[in-house]
Short mmCIF file of C-alpha atoms in Angstrom, two decimals:
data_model
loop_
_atom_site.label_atom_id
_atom_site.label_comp_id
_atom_site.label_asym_id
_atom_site.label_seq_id
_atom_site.Cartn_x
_atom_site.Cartn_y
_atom_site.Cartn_z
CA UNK Y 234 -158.05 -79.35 119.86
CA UNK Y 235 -154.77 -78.23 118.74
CA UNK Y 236 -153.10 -75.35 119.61
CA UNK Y 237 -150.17 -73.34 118.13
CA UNK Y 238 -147.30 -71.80 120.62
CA UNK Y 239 -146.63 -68.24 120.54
CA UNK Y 240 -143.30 -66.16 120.83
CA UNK Y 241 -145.66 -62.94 121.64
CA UNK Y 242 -144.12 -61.62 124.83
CA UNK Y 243 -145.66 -61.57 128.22
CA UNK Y 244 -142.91 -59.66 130.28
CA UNK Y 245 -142.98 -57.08 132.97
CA UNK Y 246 -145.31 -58.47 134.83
CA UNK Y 247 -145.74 -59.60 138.39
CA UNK Y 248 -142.06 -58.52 139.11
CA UNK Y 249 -140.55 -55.38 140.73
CA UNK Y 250 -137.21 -56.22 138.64
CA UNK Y 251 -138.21 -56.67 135.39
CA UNK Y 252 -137.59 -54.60 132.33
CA UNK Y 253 -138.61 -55.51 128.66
CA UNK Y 254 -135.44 -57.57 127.66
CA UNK Y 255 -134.56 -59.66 125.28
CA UNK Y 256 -136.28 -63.42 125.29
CA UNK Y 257 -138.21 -62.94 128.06
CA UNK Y 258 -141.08 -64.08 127.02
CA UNK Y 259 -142.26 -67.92 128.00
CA UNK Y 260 -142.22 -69.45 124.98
CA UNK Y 261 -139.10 -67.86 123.47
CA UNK Y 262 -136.55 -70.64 122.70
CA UNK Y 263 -135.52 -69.03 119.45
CA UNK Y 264 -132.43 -66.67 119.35
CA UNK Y 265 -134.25 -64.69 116.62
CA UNK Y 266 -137.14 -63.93 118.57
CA UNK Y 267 -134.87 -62.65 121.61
CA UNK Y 268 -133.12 -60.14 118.96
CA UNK Y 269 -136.13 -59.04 117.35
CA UNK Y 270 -137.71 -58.49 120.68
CA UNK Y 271 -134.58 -56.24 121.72
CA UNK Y 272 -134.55 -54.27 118.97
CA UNK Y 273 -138.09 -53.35 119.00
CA UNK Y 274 -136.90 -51.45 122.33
CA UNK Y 275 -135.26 -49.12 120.86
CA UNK Y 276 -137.06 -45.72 121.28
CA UNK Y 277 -137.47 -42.95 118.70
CA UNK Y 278 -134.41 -41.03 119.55
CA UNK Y 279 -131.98 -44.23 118.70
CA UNK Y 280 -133.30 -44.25 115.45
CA UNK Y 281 -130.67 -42.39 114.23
CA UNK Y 282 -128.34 -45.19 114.41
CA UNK Y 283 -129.92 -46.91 111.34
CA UNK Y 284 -129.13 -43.97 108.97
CA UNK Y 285 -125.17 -44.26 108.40
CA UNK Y 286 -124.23 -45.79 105.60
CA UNK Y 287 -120.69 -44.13 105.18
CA UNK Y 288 -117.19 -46.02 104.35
CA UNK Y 289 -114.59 -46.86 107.24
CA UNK Y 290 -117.44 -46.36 109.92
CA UNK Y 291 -116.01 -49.56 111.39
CA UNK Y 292 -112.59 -48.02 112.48
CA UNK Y 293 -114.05 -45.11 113.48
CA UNK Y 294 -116.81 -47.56 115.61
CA UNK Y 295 -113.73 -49.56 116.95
CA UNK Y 296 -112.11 -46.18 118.28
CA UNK Y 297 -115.37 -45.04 120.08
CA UNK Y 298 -116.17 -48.33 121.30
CA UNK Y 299 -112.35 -48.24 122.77
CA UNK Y 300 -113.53 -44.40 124.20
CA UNK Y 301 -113.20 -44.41 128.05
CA UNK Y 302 -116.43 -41.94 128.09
CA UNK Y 303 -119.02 -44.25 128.82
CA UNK Y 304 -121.99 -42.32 126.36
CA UNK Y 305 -119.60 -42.70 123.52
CA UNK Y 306 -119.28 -46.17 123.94
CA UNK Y 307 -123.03 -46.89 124.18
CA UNK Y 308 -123.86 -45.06 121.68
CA UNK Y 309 -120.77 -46.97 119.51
CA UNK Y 310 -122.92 -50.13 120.46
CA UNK Y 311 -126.26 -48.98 119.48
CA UNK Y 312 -124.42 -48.38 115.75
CA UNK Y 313 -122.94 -51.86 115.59
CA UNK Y 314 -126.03 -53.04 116.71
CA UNK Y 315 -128.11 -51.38 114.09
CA UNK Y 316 -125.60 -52.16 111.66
CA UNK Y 317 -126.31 -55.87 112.11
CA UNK Y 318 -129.93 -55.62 112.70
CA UNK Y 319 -130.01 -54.25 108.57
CA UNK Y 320 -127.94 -57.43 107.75
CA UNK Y 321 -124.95 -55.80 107.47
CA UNK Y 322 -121.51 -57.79 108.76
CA UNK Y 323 -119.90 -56.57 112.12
CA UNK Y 324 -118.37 -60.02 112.83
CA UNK Y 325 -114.78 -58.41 112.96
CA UNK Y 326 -115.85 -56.12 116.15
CA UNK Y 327 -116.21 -59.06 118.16
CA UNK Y 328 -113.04 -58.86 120.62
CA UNK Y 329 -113.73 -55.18 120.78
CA UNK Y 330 -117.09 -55.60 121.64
CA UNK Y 331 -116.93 -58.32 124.25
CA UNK Y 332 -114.48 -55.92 126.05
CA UNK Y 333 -117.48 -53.83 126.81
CA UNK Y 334 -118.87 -56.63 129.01
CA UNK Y 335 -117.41 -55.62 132.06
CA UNK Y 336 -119.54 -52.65 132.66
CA UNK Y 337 -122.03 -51.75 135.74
CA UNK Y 338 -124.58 -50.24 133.04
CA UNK Y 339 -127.27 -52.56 132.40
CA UNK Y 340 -128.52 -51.37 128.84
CA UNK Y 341 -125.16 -51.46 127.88
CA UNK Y 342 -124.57 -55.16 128.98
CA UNK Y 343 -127.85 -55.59 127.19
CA UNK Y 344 -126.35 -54.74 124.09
CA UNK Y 345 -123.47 -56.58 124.25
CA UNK Y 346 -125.00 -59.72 125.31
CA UNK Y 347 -127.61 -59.30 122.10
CA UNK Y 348 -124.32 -59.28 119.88
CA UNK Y 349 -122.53 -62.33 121.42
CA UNK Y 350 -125.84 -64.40 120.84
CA UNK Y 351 -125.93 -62.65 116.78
CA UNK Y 352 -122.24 -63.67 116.31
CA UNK Y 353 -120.91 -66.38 119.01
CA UNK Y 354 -121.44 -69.40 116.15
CA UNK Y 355 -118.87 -67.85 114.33
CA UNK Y 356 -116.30 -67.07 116.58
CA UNK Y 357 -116.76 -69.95 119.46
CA UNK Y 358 -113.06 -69.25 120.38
CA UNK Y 359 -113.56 -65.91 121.16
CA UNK Y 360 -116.31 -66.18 123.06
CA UNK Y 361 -114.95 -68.03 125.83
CA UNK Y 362 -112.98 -65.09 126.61
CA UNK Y 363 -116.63 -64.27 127.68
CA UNK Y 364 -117.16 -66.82 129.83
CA UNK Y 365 -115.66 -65.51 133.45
CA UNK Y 366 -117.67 -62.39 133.17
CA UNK Y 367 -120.82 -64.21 132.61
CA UNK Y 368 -120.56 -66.54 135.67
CA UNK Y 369 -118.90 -63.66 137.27
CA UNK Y 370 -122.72 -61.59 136.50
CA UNK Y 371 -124.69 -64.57 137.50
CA UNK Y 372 -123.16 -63.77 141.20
CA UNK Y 373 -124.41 -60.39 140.73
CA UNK Y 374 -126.07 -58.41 143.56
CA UNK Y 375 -129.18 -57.76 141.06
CA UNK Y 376 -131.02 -60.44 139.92
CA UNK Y 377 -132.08 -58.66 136.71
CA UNK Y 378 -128.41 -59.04 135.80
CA UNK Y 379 -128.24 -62.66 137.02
CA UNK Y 380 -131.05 -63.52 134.85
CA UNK Y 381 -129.51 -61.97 132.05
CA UNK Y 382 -126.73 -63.48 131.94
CA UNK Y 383 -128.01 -67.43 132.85
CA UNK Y 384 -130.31 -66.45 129.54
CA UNK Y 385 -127.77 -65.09 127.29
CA UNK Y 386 -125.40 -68.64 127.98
CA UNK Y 387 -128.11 -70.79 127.25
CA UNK Y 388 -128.70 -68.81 123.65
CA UNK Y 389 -125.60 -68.89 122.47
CA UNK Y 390 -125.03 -72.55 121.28
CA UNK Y 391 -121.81 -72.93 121.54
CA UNK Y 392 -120.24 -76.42 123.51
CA UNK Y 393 -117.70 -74.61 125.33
CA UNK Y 394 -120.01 -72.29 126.79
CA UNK Y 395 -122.47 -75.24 127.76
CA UNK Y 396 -120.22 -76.60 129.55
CA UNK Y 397 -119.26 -73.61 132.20
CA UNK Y 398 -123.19 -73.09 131.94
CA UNK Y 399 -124.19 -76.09 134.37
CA UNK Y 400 -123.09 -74.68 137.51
CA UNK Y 401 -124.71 -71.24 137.50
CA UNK Y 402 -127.91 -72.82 136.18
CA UNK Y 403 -128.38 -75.27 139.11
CA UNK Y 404 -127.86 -72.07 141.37
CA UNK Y 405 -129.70 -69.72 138.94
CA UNK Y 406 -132.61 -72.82 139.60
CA UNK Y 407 -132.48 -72.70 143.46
CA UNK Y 408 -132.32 -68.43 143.40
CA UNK Y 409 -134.12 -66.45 146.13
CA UNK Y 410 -135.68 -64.30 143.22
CA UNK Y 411 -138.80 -65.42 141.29
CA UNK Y 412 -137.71 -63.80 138.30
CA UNK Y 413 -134.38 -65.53 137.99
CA UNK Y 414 -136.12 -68.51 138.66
CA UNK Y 415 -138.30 -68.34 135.92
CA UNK Y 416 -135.61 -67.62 133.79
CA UNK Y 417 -133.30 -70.69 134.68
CA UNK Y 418 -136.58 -72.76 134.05
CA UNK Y 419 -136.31 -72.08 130.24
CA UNK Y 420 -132.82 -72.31 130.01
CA UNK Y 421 -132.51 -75.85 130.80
CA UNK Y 422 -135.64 -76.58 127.93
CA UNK Y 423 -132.54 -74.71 125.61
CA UNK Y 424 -129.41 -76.66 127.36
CA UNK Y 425 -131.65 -79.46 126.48
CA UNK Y 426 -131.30 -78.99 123.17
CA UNK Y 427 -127.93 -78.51 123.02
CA UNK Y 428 -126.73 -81.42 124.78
CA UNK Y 429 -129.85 -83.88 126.42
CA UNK Y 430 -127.33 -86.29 128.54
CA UNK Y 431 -125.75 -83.63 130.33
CA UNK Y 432 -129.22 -81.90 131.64
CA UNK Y 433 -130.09 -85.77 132.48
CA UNK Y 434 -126.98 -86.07 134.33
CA UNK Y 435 -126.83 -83.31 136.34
CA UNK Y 436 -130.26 -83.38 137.36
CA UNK Y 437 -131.84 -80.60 136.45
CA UNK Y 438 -134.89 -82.38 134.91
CA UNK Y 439 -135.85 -83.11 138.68
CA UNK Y 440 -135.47 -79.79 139.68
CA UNK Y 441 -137.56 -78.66 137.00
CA UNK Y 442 -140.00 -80.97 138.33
CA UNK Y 443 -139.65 -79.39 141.76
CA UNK Y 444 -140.67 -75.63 140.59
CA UNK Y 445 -143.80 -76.94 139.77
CA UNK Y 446 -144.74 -76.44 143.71
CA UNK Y 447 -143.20 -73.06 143.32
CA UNK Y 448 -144.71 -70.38 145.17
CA UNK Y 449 -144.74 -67.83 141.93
CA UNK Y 450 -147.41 -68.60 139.38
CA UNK Y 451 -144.94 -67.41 136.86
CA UNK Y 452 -142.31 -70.01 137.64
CA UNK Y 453 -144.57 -72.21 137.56
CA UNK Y 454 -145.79 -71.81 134.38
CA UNK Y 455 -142.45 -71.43 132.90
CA UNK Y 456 -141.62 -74.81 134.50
CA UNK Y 457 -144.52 -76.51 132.71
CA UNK Y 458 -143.74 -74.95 129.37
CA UNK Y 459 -140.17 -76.50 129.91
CA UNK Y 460 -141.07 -79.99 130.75
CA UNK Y 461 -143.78 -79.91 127.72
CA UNK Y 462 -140.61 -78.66 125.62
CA UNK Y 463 -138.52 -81.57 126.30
CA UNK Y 464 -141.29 -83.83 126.22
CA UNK Y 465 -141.83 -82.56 122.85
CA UNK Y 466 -138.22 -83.63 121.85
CA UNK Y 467 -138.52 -86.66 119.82
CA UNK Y 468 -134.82 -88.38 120.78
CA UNK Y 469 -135.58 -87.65 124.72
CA UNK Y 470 -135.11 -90.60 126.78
CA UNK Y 471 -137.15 -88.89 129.31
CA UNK Y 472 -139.80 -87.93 127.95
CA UNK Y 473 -142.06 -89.01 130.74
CA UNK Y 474 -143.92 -85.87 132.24
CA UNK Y 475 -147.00 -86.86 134.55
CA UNK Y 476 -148.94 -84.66 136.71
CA UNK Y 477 -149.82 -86.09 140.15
CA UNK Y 478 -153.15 -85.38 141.63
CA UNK Y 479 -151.70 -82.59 143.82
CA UNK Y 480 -149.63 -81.07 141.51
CA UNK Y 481 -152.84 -80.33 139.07
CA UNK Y 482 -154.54 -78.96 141.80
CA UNK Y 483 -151.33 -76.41 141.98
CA UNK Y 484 -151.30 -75.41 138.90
CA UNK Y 485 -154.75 -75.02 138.26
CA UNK Y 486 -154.60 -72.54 141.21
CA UNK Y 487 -151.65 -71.04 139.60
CA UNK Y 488 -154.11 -70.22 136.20
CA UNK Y 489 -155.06 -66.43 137.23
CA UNK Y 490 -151.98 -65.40 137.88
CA UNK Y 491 -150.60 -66.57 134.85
CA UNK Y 492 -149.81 -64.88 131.44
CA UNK Y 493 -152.10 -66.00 128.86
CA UNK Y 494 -149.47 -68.10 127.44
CA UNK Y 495 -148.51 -69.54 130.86
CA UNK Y 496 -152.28 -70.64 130.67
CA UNK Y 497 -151.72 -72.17 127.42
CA UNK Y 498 -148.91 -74.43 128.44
CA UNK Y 499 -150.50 -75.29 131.95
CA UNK Y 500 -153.74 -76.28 130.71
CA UNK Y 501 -152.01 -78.43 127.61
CA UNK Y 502 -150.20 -80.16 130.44
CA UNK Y 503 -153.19 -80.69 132.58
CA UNK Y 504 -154.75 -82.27 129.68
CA UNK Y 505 -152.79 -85.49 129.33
CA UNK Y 506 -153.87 -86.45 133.19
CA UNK Y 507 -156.17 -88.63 133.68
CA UNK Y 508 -158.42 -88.25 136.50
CA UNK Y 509 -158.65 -90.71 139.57
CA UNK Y 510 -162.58 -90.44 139.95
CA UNK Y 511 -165.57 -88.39 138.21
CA UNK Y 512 -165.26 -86.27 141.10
CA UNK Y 513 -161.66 -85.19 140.51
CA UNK Y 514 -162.69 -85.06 136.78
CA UNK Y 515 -165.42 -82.41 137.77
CA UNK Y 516 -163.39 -80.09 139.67
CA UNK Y 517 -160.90 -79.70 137.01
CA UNK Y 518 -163.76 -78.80 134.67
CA UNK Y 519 -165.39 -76.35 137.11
CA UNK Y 520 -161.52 -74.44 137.60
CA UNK Y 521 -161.02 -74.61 133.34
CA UNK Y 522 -164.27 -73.50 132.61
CA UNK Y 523 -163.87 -69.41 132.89
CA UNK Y 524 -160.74 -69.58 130.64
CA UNK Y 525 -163.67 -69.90 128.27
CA UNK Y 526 -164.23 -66.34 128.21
CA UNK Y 527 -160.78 -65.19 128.07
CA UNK Y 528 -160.03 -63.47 124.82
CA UNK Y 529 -156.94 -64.92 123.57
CA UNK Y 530 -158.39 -67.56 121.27
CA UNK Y 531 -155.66 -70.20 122.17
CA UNK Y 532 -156.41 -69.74 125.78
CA UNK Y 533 -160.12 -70.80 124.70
CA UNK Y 534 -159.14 -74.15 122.54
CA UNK Y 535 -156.40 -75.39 125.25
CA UNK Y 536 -159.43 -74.76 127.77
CA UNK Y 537 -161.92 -76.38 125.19
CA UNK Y 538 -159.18 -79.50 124.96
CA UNK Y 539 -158.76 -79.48 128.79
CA UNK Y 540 -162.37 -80.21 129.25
CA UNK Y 541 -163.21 -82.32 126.38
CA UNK Y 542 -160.08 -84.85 127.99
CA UNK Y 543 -161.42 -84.87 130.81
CA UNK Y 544 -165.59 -85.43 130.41
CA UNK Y 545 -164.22 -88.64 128.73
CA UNK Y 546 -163.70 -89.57 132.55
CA UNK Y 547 -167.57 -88.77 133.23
CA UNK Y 548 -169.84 -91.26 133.17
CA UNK Y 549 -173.42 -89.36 134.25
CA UNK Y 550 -174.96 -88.09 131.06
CA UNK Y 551 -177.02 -85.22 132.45
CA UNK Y 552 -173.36 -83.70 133.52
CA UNK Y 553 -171.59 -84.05 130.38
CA UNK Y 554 -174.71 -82.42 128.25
CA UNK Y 555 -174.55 -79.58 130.94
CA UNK Y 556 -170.78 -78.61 130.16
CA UNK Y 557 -170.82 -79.83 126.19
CA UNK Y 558 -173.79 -76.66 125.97
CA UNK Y 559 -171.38 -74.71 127.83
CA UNK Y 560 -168.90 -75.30 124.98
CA UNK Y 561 -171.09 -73.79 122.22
CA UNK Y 562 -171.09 -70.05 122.85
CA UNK Y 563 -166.42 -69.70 122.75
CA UNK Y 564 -166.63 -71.88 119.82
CA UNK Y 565 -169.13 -69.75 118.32
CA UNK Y 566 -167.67 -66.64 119.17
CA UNK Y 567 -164.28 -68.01 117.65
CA UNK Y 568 -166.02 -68.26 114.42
CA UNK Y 569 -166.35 -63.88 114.24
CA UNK Y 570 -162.52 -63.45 114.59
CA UNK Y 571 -159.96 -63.53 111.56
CA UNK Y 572 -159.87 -65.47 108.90
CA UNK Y 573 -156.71 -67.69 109.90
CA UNK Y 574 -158.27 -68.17 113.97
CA UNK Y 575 -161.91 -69.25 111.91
CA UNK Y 576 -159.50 -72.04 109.87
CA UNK Y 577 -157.99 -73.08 113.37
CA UNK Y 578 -161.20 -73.18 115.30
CA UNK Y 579 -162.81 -74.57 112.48
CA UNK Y 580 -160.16 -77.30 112.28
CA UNK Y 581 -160.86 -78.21 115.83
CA UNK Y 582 -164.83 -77.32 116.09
CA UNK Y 583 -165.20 -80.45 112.95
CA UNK Y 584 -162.62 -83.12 115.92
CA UNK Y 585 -165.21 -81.90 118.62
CA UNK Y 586 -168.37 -82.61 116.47
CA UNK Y 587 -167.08 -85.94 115.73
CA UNK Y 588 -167.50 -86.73 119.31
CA UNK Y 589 -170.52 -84.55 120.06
CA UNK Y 590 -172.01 -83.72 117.08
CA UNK Y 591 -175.54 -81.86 118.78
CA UNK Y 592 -172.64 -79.55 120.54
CA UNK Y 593 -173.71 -76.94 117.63
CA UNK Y 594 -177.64 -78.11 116.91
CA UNK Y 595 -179.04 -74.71 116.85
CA UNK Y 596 -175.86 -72.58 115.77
CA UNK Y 597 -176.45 -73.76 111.79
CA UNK Y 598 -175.90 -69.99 110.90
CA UNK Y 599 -172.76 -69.66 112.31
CA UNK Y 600 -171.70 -72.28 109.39
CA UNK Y 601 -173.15 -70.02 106.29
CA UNK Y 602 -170.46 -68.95 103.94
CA UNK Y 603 -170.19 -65.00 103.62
CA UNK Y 604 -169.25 -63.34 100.14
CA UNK Y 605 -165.78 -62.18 101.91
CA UNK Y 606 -164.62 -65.73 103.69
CA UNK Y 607 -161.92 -67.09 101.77
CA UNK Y 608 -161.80 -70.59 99.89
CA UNK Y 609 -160.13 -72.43 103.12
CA UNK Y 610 -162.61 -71.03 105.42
CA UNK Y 611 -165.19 -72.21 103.43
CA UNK Y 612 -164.38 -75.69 102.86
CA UNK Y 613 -164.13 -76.03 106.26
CA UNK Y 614 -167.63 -74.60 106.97
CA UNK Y 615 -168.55 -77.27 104.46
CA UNK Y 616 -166.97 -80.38 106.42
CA UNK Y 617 -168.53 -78.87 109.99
CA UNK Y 618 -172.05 -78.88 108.34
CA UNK Y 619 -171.37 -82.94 106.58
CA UNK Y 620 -170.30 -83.98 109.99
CA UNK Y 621 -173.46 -82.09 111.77
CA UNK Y 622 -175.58 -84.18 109.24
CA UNK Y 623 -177.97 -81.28 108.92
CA UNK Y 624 -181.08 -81.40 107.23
CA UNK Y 625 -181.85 -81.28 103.50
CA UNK Y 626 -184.14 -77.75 104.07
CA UNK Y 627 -180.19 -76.24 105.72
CA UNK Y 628 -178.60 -78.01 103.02
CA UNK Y 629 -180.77 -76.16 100.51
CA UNK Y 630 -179.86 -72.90 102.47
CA UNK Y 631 -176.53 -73.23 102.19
CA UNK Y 632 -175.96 -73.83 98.81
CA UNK Y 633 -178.36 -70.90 97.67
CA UNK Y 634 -175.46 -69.01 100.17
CA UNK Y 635 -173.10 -70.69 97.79
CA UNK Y 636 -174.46 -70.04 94.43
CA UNK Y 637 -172.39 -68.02 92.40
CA UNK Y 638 -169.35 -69.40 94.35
CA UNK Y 639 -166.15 -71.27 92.92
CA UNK Y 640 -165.93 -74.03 94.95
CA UNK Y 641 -170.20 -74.89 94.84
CA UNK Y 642 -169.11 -78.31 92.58
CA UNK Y 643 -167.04 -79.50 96.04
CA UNK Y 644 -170.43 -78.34 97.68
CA UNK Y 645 -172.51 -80.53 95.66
CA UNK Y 646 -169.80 -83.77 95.70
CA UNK Y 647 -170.54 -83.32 99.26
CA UNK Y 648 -174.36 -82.50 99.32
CA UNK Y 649 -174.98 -84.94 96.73
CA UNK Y 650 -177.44 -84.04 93.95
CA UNK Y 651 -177.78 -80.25 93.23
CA UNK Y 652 -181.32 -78.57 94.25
CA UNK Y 653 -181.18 -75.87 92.20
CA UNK Y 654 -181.48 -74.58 88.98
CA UNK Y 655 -178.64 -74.11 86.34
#
């Protein structure tokens, strides 16, 4: 069954370091997401910042921003930040910002960092004036810092940055801290896309493949959601990302300690492995099978696609009936959630009937239309019920459900001739 990747952020956890920050969530690879993410920080007192609207505010920002009292000059960079988060054009503060970067105070290199990734496009001669204090910060005694600054370079898209970006992010890779670690993994899915023959070149494809024996679930997991990323990439020449027999076993053990997104991308990657025996095949089933009760419904389908995959390696029937009945109650319970997750898990529940259609036998209720479902929800009850091949008495049922409903003429093109009464 397919499932959709999320930028909702599982930070802060696991890690004596980390803050909320921006991108630091496993599946961020946009530079939107890491701004949006940043500015949803902001607490109630730095709401002030979005309310001034009057003329020549940017000399008098430029002047504070130039203050020697540090306060003033945070708070200088809250208002240009603000001002850009509302759309408005700060582009000519750029050298007077990046001047800030040399600074010991974290939230204040925060900010700055969030503006070169806005407005480095723009000016990519400017910010290489950048450049020696970010390799200078990914030497830094903290690793929160180091991290910061390995994932600010590989946002900002600029060649000339990529380029000075290779040697901190082999080191960044190889880092005594978990956390920077995890954040050099994603990097190289972004240097990636920047420039594919140089992350070939300097080998840091292997060395993503070597984090998957991490010790830290979390790197791990952001390892895996790397790899699948540049598998993903359509012009990679090495796209080639199989699991050995060991290295499943890892990251299956690596599954609770995971975010639930880390699970998402670990079991997806599990599922393309094909398993040497029915034995192996069983054990990976047994290890998937609680992430059917976890309740983030893509947790469930990669969990539900993890198993299906592999009972296709099963031979003995009574074993694959036992698990395919185990499948019924997360699918069902998928089907009392939203709207948009019914459409998704109804999308996938009418692939999984195609291949076991008594999976659902006795859960024909589950499939009745209710006066609030919208149109899209109920076509797609429709198509689970023509691929269950139910009777003509739940066929009758079902269209007395639908009787006063727009869409009862696709009913009956499905159903055939209509039972009842004009």
């Amino acid at each position: 069954p397919a499932t959709r990747r999320s930028h909702i952020s599982s930070a802060g956890q696991n890690n004596p370091y980390e803050q909320p920050q921006l991108g630091d969530d496993i599946a961020s690879t946009t530079d939107f997401s890491l701004f949006a993410s940043n500015i949803r920080q902001m607490t109630g007192g730095d709401t002030k910042f979005f309310t001034s609207h009057k003329k020549g505010e940017i000399a008098e920002w430029r002047v504070e921003i130039g203050n020697p009292d540090k306060d003033k000059k945070k708070d200088a960079v809250k208002k240009v930040i603000a001002a850009m988060t509302v759309g408005k054009d700060v582009s000519m503060l750029f050298a007077d910002v990046v001047n800030c970067m040399q600074t010991a105070d974290v939230e204040l290199k925060k900010l700055v960092y969030l503006y070169l990734i806005n407005y480095a496009k723009n000016k990519p001669d400017l910010a290489i004036l950048a450049v020696n204090t970010f390799v200078k910060d990914t030497q830094d005694a903290n690793p929160l810092i180091r991290a910061l600054a390995v994932r600010t370079m590989g946002c900002i898209r600029v060649d000339k940055i990529t380029e000075y970006l290779c040697d901190p992010l082999q080191c960044a890779l190889a880092d005594e801290d978990p956390y920077v670690r995890k954040t050099a993994a994603i990097c190289v899915a972004k240097l990636f896309d920047i420039n594919p023959e140089l992350v070939q070149d300097r080998g840091f494809l292997r060395q993503l493949h070597e984090l998957l024996a991490d010790s830290n679930p979390m790197v791990v997991a952001n390892a895996v959601a790397a790899l699948a990323e540049v598998q993903s990439t359509s012009f990679s020449t090495a796209r080639n990302f199989t699991l050995e027999s060991s290295t499943v076993h890892k990251l299956l053990a690596a599954l609770n300690e995971c975010t639930e997104w880390g699970q998402v991308f670990i079991l997806d990657s599990i599922s393309s492995h094909s398993p040497q025996n029915e034995s192996q095949a069983e054990r990976i089933i047994e290890r998937a099978t609680p992430r059917l009760q976890h309740a983030n419904c893509a947790v469930v389908l990669s969990a539900i696609k993890l198993i299906l995959s592999q009972l296709e390696g099963i031979q003995r029937s009574d074993v694959v009936s036992q698990v395919v009945r185990k499948l019924a109650p997360p699918l069902v319970t998928l089907l009392s959630a939203e709207p948009e997750i019914q459409f998704v898990a109804l999308r996938n529940i009418n692939l999984v009937i195609q291949r076991y259609p008594e999976i659902l036998q006795e859960e024909i209720k589950v499939f009745f239309c209710k006066y609030n479902d919208p149109a899209y929800v109920k076509q797609e009850k429709l198509e689970a019920m023509v691929e269950r091949n139910v009777s003509s008495l739940d066929i009758f049922t079902i269209i007395i459900s639908l009787k006063y409903d727009k869409i009862r003429p696709q009913i009956l093109d499905k159903c055939g001739d209509d039972p009842l009464p004009r």
